[in-house]
Amino acid sequence: LMFRRAVSNLLSNALDHATVGSDVELRTYQAEGYVVVEVTNKGQPIPPEHVEKIFDRFYRLNASRQGSAKNTGLGLAIVKSIMESHRGKVDVMSQRDNTTFALYFPRLA
């Protein structure tokens, strides 16, 4: 249930921020002791000064969304909490017109 919530939050964000008519990609693979789930969208990159803050509770990149009931600034904080509870981690890479969020779940031995 928590896995679905984390992926759902990332997919929802990707769809909200993707360039109209572009694809959102969902990819899984194994790497260095982890099973990785990636969600990638094409669109405006996240400015570097915001990357570390986006996982903070109630942090919103776009201040013009302050009145929106849909965007509470909790989605990525929830994703981070879920990953920590699974002893995993979440990472983001955003440059040019691609943003990728990666969920790293530790592989069982």
C-alpha atoms as one frame of an Amber mdcrd trajectory, in Angstrom:
protein
   0.000   0.000   0.000   2.794   2.436   0.876   4.707   1.521  -2.295   1.632
   2.361  -4.369   1.217   5.651  -2.503   4.829   6.680  -3.192   4.630   5.822
  -6.898   1.185   7.389  -7.194   2.441  10.662  -5.681   5.349  10.764  -8.122
   3.152   9.941 -11.115   0.624  12.586 -10.108   3.362  15.217  -9.838   4.867
  14.124 -13.150   1.526  14.434 -14.912   0.852  17.829 -13.329   4.238  19.235
 -14.385   4.772  17.522 -17.745   4.741  19.459 -20.981   1.334  19.044 -22.634
   1.381  16.134 -25.074   4.592  14.630 -23.707   5.084  11.183 -22.208   5.624
  10.297 -18.568   7.947   7.318 -18.197   7.913   4.697 -15.461  10.989   2.476
 -15.332  12.321  -0.202 -12.989  15.751  -1.789 -12.771  18.274  -3.245 -10.312
  21.418  -1.354  -9.323  24.014  -1.646  -6.543  21.897  -3.500  -3.992  18.668
  -1.678  -4.821  15.556  -2.140  -6.874  14.966   1.258  -8.451  11.662   2.734
  -9.634  11.985   5.891 -11.726   9.343   8.370 -12.855  10.426  10.836 -15.558
   8.584  13.713 -17.163   9.471  16.355 -19.707   8.863  19.925 -18.613  10.405
  22.840 -16.784  13.326  21.689 -14.613  13.330  22.180 -10.871  15.740  25.038
 -10.132  18.834  23.741  -8.275  18.195  25.984  -5.263  14.874  24.192  -4.672
  15.972  20.564  -5.106  16.944  19.998  -1.459  13.787  21.713  -0.162  11.146
  19.906  -2.229  11.052  16.966   0.191  10.275  19.262   3.150   6.720  19.250
   4.492   4.522  22.031   3.097   7.237  23.265   0.711   5.887  24.327  -2.663
   8.032  25.354  -5.572   5.349  27.532  -7.134   4.021  30.109  -4.678   1.084
  30.905  -6.989  -0.439  27.550  -6.012  -0.820  28.550  -2.359  -4.617  28.504
  -2.501  -4.901  25.150  -4.220  -6.495  22.423  -2.115  -4.968  19.771  -4.362
  -1.367  20.839  -3.795  -0.658  20.882  -0.077   3.111  20.531  -0.253   2.987
  17.124   1.421   3.275  14.701  -1.507   7.063  14.548  -1.759   7.470  14.644
   2.033   5.208  11.577   2.189   7.298   9.867  -0.505  10.474  10.559   1.481
   8.884   9.220   4.677   7.715   6.050   2.917  11.179   5.443   1.509  12.814
   5.952   4.897  10.367   3.491   6.469  11.461   0.941   3.832  15.138   1.693
   4.579  15.402   3.147   1.097  15.890   6.576  -0.344  14.446   8.973  -2.889
  16.481  11.058  -5.303  15.713  13.644  -7.959  17.606  14.755 -11.027  16.244
  17.727 -12.942  17.991  19.349 -15.873  17.099  20.853 -19.226  13.619  19.506
 -19.945  13.664  16.243 -17.931  12.927  15.590 -14.280  13.428  12.106 -12.853
  12.488  10.964  -9.373  14.036   7.651  -8.327  12.901   5.412  -5.478  15.650
   3.109  -4.170  14.386   0.031  -2.354  17.062  -2.166  -0.736  17.240  -5.623
  -2.295  16.750  -8.533   0.032  19.733 -10.865   0.249
